[in-house]
Structures are given as structure tokens and as C-alpha cells.
Short mmCIF file of C-alpha atoms and ligand atoms in Angstrom, two decimals:
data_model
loop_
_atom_site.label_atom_id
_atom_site.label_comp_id
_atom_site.label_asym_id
_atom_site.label_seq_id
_atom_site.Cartn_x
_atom_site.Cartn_y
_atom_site.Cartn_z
CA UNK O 21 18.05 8.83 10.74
CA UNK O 22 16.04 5.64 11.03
CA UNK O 23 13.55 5.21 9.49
CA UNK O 24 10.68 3.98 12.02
CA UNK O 25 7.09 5.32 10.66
CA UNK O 26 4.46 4.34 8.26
CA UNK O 27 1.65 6.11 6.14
CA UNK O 28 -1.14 3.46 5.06
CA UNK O 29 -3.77 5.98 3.48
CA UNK O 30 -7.29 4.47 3.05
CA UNK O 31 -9.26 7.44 2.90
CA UNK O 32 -10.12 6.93 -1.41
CA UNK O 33 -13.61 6.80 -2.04
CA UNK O 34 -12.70 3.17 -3.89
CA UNK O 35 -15.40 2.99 -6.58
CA UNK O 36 -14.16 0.23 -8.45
CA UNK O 37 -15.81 -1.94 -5.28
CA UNK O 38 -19.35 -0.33 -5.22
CA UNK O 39 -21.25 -0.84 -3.58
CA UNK O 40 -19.37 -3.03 -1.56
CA UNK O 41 -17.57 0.41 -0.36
CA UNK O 42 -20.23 2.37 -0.32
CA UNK O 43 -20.07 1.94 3.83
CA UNK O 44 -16.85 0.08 4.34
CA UNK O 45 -13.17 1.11 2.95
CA UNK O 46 -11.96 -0.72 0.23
CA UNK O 47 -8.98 -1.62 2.20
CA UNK O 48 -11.06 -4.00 4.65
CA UNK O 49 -12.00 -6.21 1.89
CA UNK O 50 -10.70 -9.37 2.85
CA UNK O 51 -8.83 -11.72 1.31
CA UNK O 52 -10.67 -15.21 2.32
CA UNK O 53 -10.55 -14.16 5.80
CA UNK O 54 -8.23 -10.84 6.46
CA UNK O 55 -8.45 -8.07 5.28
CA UNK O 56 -5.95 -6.55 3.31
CA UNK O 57 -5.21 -3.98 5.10
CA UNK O 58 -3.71 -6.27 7.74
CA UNK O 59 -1.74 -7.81 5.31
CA UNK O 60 -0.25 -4.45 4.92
CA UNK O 61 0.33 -3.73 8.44
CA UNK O 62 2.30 -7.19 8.62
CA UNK O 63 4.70 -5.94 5.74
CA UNK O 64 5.10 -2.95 8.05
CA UNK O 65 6.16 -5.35 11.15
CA UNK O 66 7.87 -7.40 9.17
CA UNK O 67 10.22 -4.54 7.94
CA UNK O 68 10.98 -2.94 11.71
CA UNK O 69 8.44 -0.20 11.18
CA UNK O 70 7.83 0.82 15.14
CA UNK O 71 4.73 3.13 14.25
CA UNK O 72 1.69 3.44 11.63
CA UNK O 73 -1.03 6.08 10.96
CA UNK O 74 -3.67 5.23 9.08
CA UNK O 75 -5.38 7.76 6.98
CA UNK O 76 -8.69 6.90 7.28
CA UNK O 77 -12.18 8.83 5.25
CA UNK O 78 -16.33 8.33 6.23
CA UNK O 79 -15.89 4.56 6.50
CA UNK O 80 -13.40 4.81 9.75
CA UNK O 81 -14.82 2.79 12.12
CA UNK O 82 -14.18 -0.68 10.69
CA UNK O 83 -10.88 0.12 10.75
CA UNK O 84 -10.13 1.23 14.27
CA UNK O 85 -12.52 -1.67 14.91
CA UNK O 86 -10.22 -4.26 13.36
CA UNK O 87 -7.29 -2.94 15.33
CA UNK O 88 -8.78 -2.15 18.55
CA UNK O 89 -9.03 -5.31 21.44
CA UNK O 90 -12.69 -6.56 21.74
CA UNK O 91 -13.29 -7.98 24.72
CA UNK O 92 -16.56 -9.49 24.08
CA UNK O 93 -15.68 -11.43 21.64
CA UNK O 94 -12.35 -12.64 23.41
CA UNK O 95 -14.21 -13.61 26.13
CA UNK O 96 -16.49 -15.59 24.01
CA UNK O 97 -13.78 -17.59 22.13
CA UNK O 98 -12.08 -17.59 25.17
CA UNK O 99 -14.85 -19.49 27.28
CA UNK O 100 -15.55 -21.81 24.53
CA UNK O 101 -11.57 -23.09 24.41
CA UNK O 102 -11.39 -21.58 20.84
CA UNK O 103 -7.36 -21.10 20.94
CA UNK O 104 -6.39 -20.53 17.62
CA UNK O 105 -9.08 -18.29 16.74
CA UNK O 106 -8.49 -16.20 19.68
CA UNK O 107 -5.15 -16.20 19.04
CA UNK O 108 -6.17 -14.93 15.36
CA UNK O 109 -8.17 -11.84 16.75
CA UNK O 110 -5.65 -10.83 19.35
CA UNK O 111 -3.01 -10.37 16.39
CA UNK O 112 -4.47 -7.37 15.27
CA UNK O 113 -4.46 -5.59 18.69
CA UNK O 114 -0.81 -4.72 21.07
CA UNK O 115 0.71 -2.28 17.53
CA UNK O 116 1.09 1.16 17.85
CA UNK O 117 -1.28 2.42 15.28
CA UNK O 118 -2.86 5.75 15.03
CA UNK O 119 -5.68 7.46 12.93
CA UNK O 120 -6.22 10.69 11.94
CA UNK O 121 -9.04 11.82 9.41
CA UNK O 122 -9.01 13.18 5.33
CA UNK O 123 -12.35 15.36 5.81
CA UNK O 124 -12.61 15.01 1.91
CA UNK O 125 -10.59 12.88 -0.87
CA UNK O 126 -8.85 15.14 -2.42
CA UNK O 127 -6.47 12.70 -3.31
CA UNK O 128 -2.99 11.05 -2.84
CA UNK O 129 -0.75 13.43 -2.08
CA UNK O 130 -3.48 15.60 0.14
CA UNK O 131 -4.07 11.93 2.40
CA UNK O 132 -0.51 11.85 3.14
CA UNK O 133 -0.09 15.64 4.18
CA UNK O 134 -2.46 14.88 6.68
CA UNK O 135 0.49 12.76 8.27
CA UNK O 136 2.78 16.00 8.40
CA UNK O 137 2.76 16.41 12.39
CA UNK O 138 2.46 12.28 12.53
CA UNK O 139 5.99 12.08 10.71
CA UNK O 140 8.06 15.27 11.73
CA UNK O 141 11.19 15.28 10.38
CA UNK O 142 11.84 12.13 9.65
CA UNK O 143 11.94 9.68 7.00
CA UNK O 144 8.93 7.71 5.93
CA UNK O 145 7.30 5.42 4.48
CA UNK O 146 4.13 5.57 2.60
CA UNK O 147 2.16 2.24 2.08
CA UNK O 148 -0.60 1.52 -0.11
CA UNK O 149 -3.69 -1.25 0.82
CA UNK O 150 -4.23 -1.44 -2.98
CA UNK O 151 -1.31 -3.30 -3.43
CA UNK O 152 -0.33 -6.98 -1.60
CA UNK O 153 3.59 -7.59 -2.38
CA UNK O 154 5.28 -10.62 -1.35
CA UNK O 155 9.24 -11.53 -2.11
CA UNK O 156 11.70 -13.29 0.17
CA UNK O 157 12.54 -9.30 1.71
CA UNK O 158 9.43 -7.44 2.09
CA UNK O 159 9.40 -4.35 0.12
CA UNK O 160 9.18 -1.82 2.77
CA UNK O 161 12.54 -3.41 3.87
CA UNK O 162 13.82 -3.24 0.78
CA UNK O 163 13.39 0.24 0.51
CA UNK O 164 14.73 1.03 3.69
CA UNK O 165 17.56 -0.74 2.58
CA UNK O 166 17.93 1.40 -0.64
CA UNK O 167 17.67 4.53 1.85
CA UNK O 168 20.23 3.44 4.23
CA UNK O 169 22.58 3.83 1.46
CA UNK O 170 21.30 6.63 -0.17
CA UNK O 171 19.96 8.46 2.22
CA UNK O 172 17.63 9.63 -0.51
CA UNK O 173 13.63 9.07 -0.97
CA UNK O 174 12.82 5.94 -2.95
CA UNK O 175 10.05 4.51 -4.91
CA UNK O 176 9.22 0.60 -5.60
CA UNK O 177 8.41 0.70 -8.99
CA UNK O 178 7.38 -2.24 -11.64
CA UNK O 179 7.64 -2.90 -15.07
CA UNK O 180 3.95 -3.13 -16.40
CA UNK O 181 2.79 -3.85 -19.88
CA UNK O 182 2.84 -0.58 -22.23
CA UNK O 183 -0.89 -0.07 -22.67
CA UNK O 184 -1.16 -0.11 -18.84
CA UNK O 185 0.82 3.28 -18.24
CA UNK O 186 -2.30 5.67 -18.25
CA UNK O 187 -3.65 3.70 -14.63
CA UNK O 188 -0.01 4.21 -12.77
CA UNK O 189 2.34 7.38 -11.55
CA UNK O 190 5.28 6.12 -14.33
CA UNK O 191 9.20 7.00 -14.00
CA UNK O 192 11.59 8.45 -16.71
CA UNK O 193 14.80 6.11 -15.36
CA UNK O 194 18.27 7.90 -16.11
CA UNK O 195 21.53 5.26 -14.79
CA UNK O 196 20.93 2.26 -13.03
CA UNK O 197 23.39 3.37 -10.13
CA UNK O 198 23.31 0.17 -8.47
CA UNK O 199 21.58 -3.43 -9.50
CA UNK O 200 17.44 -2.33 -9.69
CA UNK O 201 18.30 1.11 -8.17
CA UNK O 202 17.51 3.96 -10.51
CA UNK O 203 18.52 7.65 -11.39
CA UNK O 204 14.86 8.97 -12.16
CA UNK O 205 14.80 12.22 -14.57
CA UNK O 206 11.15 12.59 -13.83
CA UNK O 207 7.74 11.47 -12.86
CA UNK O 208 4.50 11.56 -14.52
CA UNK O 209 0.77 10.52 -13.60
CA UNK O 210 -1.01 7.95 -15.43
CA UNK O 211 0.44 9.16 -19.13
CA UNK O 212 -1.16 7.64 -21.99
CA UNK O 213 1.02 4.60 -23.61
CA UNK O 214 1.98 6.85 -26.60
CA UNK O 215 3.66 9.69 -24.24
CA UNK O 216 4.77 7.46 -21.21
CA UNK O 217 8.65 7.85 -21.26
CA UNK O 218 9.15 3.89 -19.67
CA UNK O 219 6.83 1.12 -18.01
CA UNK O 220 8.13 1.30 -15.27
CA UNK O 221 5.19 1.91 -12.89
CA UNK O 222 4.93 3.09 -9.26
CA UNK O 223 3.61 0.80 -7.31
CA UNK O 224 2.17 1.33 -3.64
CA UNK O 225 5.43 1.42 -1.63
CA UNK O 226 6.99 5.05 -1.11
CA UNK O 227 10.22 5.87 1.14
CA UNK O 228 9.92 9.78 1.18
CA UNK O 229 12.51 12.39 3.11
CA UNK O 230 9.93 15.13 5.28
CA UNK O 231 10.97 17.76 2.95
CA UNK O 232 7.78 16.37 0.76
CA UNK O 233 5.75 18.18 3.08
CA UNK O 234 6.94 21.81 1.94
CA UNK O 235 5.92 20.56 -1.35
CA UNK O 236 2.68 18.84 -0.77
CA UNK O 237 1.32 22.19 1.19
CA UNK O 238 1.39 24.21 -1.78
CA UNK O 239 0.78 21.43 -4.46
CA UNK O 240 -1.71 21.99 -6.78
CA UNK O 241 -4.36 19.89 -7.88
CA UNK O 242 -3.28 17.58 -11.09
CA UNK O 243 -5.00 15.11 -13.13
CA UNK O 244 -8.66 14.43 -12.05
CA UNK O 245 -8.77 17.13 -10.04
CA UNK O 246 -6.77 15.77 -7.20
CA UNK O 247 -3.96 16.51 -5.15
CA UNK O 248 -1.42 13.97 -6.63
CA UNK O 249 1.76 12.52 -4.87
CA UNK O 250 3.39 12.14 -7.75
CA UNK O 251 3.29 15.65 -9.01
CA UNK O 252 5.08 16.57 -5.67
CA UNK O 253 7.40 13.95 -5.72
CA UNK O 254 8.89 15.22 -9.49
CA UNK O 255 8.97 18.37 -8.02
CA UNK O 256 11.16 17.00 -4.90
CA UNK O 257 13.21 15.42 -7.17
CA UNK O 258 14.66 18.65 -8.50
CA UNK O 259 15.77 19.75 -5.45
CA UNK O 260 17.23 16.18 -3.94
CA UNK O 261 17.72 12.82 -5.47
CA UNK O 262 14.60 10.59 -5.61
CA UNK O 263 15.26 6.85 -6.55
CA UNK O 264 13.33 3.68 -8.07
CA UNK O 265 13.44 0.61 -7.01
CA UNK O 266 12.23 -1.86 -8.68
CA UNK O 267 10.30 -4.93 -7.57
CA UNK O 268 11.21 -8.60 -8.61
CA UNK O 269 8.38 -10.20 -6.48
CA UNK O 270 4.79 -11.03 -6.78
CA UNK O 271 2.02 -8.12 -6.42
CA UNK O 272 -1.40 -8.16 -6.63
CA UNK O 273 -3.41 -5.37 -7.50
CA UNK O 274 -6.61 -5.35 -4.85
CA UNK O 275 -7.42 -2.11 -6.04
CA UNK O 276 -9.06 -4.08 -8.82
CA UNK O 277 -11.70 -6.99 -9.24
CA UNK O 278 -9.40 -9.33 -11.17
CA UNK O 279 -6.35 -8.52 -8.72
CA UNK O 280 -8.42 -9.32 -5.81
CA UNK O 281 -9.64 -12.57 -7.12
CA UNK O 282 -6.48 -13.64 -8.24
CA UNK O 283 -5.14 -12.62 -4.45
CA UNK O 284 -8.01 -14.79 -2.95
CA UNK O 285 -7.64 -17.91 -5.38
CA UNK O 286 -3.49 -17.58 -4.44
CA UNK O 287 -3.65 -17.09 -0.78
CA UNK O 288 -6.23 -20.01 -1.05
CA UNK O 289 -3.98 -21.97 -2.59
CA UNK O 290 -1.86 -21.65 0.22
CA UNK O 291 -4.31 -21.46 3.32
CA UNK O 292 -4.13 -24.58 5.09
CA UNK O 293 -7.72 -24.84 5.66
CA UNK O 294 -9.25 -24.58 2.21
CA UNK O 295 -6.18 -25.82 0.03
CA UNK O 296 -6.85 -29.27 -0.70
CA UNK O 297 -10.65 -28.62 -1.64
CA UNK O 298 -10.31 -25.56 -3.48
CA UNK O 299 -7.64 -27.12 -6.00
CA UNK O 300 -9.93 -30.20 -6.40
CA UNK O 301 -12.96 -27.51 -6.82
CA UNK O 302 -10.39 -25.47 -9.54
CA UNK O 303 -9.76 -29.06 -11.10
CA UNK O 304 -12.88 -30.06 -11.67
CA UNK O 305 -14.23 -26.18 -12.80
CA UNK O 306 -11.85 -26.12 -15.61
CA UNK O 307 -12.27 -29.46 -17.00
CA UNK O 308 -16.27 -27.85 -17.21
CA UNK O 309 -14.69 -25.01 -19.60
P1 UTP H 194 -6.97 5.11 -5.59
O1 UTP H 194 -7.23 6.21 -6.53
O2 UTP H 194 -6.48 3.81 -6.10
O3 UTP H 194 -8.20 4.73 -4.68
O4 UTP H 194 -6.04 5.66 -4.44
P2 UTP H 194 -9.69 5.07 -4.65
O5 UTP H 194 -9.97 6.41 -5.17
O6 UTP H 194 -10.10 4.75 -3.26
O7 UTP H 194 -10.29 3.90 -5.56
P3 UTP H 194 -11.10 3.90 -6.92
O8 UTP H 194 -10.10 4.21 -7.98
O9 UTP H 194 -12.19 4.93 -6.76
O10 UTP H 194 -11.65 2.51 -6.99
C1 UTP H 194 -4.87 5.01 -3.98
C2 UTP H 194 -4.82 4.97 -2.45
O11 UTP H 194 -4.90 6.27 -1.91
C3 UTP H 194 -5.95 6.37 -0.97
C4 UTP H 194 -6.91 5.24 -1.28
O12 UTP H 194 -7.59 4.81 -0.11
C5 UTP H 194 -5.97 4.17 -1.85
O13 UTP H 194 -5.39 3.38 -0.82
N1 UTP H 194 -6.56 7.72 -1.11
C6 UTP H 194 -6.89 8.20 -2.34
C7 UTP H 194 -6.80 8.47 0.02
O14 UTP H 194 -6.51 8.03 1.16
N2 UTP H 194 -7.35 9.70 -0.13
C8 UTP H 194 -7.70 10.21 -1.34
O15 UTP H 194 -8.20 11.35 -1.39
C9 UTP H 194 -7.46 9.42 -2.48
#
């Protein structure tokens, strides 16, 4: 089967922004002037995903906001001959995106069994707005790809340096069964460097079979307390193959403060409104240093 639906979970409570989260999700942050959760949603288009639920917590409103039509403010730009910006805002709206509620974060793996009835029994994929990937095929893609020959979940996955292990779900790779396409033996959460059996990492970009639902309902909570995807998903790995994939292209890490500026200084670098000035600006800041 096809796979046609996506999971963007952005329910987290996202305390490495306070308190610029304390009333907004992390995943509206923007970078320069969209946020990244947008970003996301284009990855989604961009790989022939037909439908997306977004798991949303307290701060939900900003988020239908950004994806709802608003007429006001159409009107406005409208009247005023502001094209291009119009054309910006209307972007967002016409994609079939749904929301349903976590009541509490009680992690991962609990945000996306609230997409149980969403998904059915189908194939899907699970997409994180801490993580901005680009590469010539978007991820997603790429792990539909995988899937269309395997028929089997799959997980992008990244190799990180060592000391890094204990912030990332990390894989235990058996045979490279086809080029970047790995056997996994299992998964662990966030082990500490002197346990962690590789570095290679999960990163936000999940292909999961339905049958992660079973597991998820009766999952425990792990480390921190929380209901974690990756516990389930080394559990549904003993029953049915589970891949990794790993990614060759450029990620950014918005979940943190350094990621986040180095995804705004890069995207600058590219936007064509600020390009020009901002690498005269970097120019003449590091000769200051
Ligand atoms: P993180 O653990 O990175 O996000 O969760 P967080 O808890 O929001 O952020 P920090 O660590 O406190 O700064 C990874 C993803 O899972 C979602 C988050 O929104 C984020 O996209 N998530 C996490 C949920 O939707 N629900 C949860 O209960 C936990």
C-alpha cells in the first residue's frame, strides 16, 4: 500500500526555547520569516504525501492559525496590490491538514498514538519540526523509496559525533543490505557515549507499518518518564524488519539554539531579499573578532 499520510507531532513542551514557548510551540519559530513547521509541511508535499495531522499541545492555535485562510488580511494585501506577499500567505492554506490534541506530553511515542484512527492501517510517516533536512530527494521521499522495496518500516538515521549519543534514539546496524540501507539489531534511547552500540542517530524522519500502534498502546513509559517511540519501535522490530536509512544531506537541528541560528544565517544566505547585506554584515562582523 501507498504510502499517503503524515504525523508532524508538535505537542513537546520545548523548553530549550523558554520563554519564547512558553505560549507558542516551538515548531512556529521561524526561520527569518517561516516558520519551521512549514518548512516541514513542504518536505511532506514535496514527497507526494496527500494528508497531514498535526499533533498539536496548549499552544494550538498558532498553528491552525498559520494553516487556516485569513481573509482579512488577504483582503488587505489584496487591496493594496501586494502580489507576492499575498501570494506568500495563501501558500499555507488549500492542504489537507488536520489536528487533533495530546491533552498532556507524555512524550514521543504517546503524540503519535494519538494519530492511531488518523492513520488506520496504513503506512506512515512520522515527521519531526525539530529537524530541517534538505538533499537533492527530500527525505520523506527517500524513505518511501526504501519502503517501496522493502515493504518494511524505516528510519533516517545520521552519523553524529560519539559524545552526542546520550541526546538521540541510536541504532545497533547489523548488514548494510543495500547502499545506506541497514539491518538494525536494536534501538536504544539517548545511551551514554560509553554504552551506545554505533553513532548512528535517529533523526526526525520515521516510515512506520500501523502495527506500531499495538505496541505503542501498551508501551510503557522509558527514560524521563515518557512514553518513547523508540522503545516501541525495538520492540516492533522483533516481530518485523525495521530499517535505517541513512542521510547524506544537510540537517539542522531547530530543536536547539545553535541549530536554529545556523538554519537562519543559511537560509539567509540564500533568501533573495537579505543575501547580499547579510554576507557584507557577516564580512565585516568577523573581521571585528
Ligand atoms: P523533544 O523532546 O525534542 O521536544 O520532542 P520538546 O520536549 O518539545 O523540547 P525540549 O527538549 O523541552 O526543548 C521531539 C518532538 O516530539 C514532540 C515535540 O513537539 C517535538 O517535535 N513531542 C514531544 C510531542 O508532540 N509530545 C510529547 O509529549 C513530547
Amino acid at each position: 500500500m501507498k504510502v499517503r499520510k503524515a504525523i508532524i507531532p508538535a505537542a513537546g513542551l520545548g523548553t530549550r526555547f523558554l520563554p519564547a514557548t512558553k505560549a507558542i510551540a516551538k515548531e512556529m519559530l521561524p526561520i527569518i520569516d517561516k516558520p519551521t513547521i512549514q518548512f516541514i509541511v513542504e518536505e511532506a508535499i514535496a514527497s507526494g504525501i496527500e494528508d497531514i495531522l498535526i499533533v498539536t499541545g496548549k499552544a494550538k492555535r498558532p498553528i491552525e492559525d498559520h494553516f487556516d485562510a485569513n481573509l482579512e488580511l488577504e483582503q488587505n494585501l489584496s487591496s493594496k496590490g501586494k502580489d507576492e506577499l499575498l501570494a506568500l500567505v495563501e501558500e499555507t492554506t488549500g492542504i489537507n491538514i488536520h489536528f487533533i490534541r495530546q491533552k498532556r506530553p507524555l512524550g514521543l511515542g504517546h503524540a503519535v498514538l494519538q494519530a492511531k484512527a488518523f492513520v488506520g492501517n496504513e503506512p506512515f510517516v512520522v515527521m519531526l519540526g525539530d529537524d530541517i533536512m534538505e538533499d537533492d530527494v527530500p527525505l520523506t521521499k527517500q524513505l518511501m523509496n526504501a519502503y517501496d522495496q522493502t515493504k518494511a518500516s524505516a528510519l533516517a538515521v545520521m552519523e553524529i559525533p560519539h559524545e552526542d549519543t546520550d541526546k538521540y534514539g541510536v541504532v545497533s546496524p547489523n548488514e548494510e543490505v543495500s547502499e545506506g540501507l541497514y539491518d538494525v539489531n536494536h534501538f536504544v534511547e539517548k545511551p551514554k557515549p560509553e554504552n551506545a552500540p554505533s553513532n548512528l542517530a535517529i533523526i526526525g524522519r520515521y516510515l512506520l507499518r500501523p502495527e506500531i500502534f499495538d505496541i505503542l498502546e501498551h508501551q510503557e513509559p522509558g527514560l524521563g518518564g515518557e512514553i518513547q517511540l523508540t522503545d516501541a519501535i525495538d520492540t516492533l522490530n522483533k516481530t518485523q524488519r525495521v530499517f535505517a536509512h541513512e542521510f547524506k544531506g544537510k540537517r539542522y537541528d531547530v530543536g536547539n539554539k545553535m541549530g536554529m541560528l545556523e538554519a537562519n544565517i543559511e537560509y539567509g544566505l540564500t533568501h533573495p531579499e537579505v543575501k547580499d547585506e547579510l554576507v557584507e554584515y557577516l564580512k565585516a562582523l568577523v573581521a571585528t573578532l
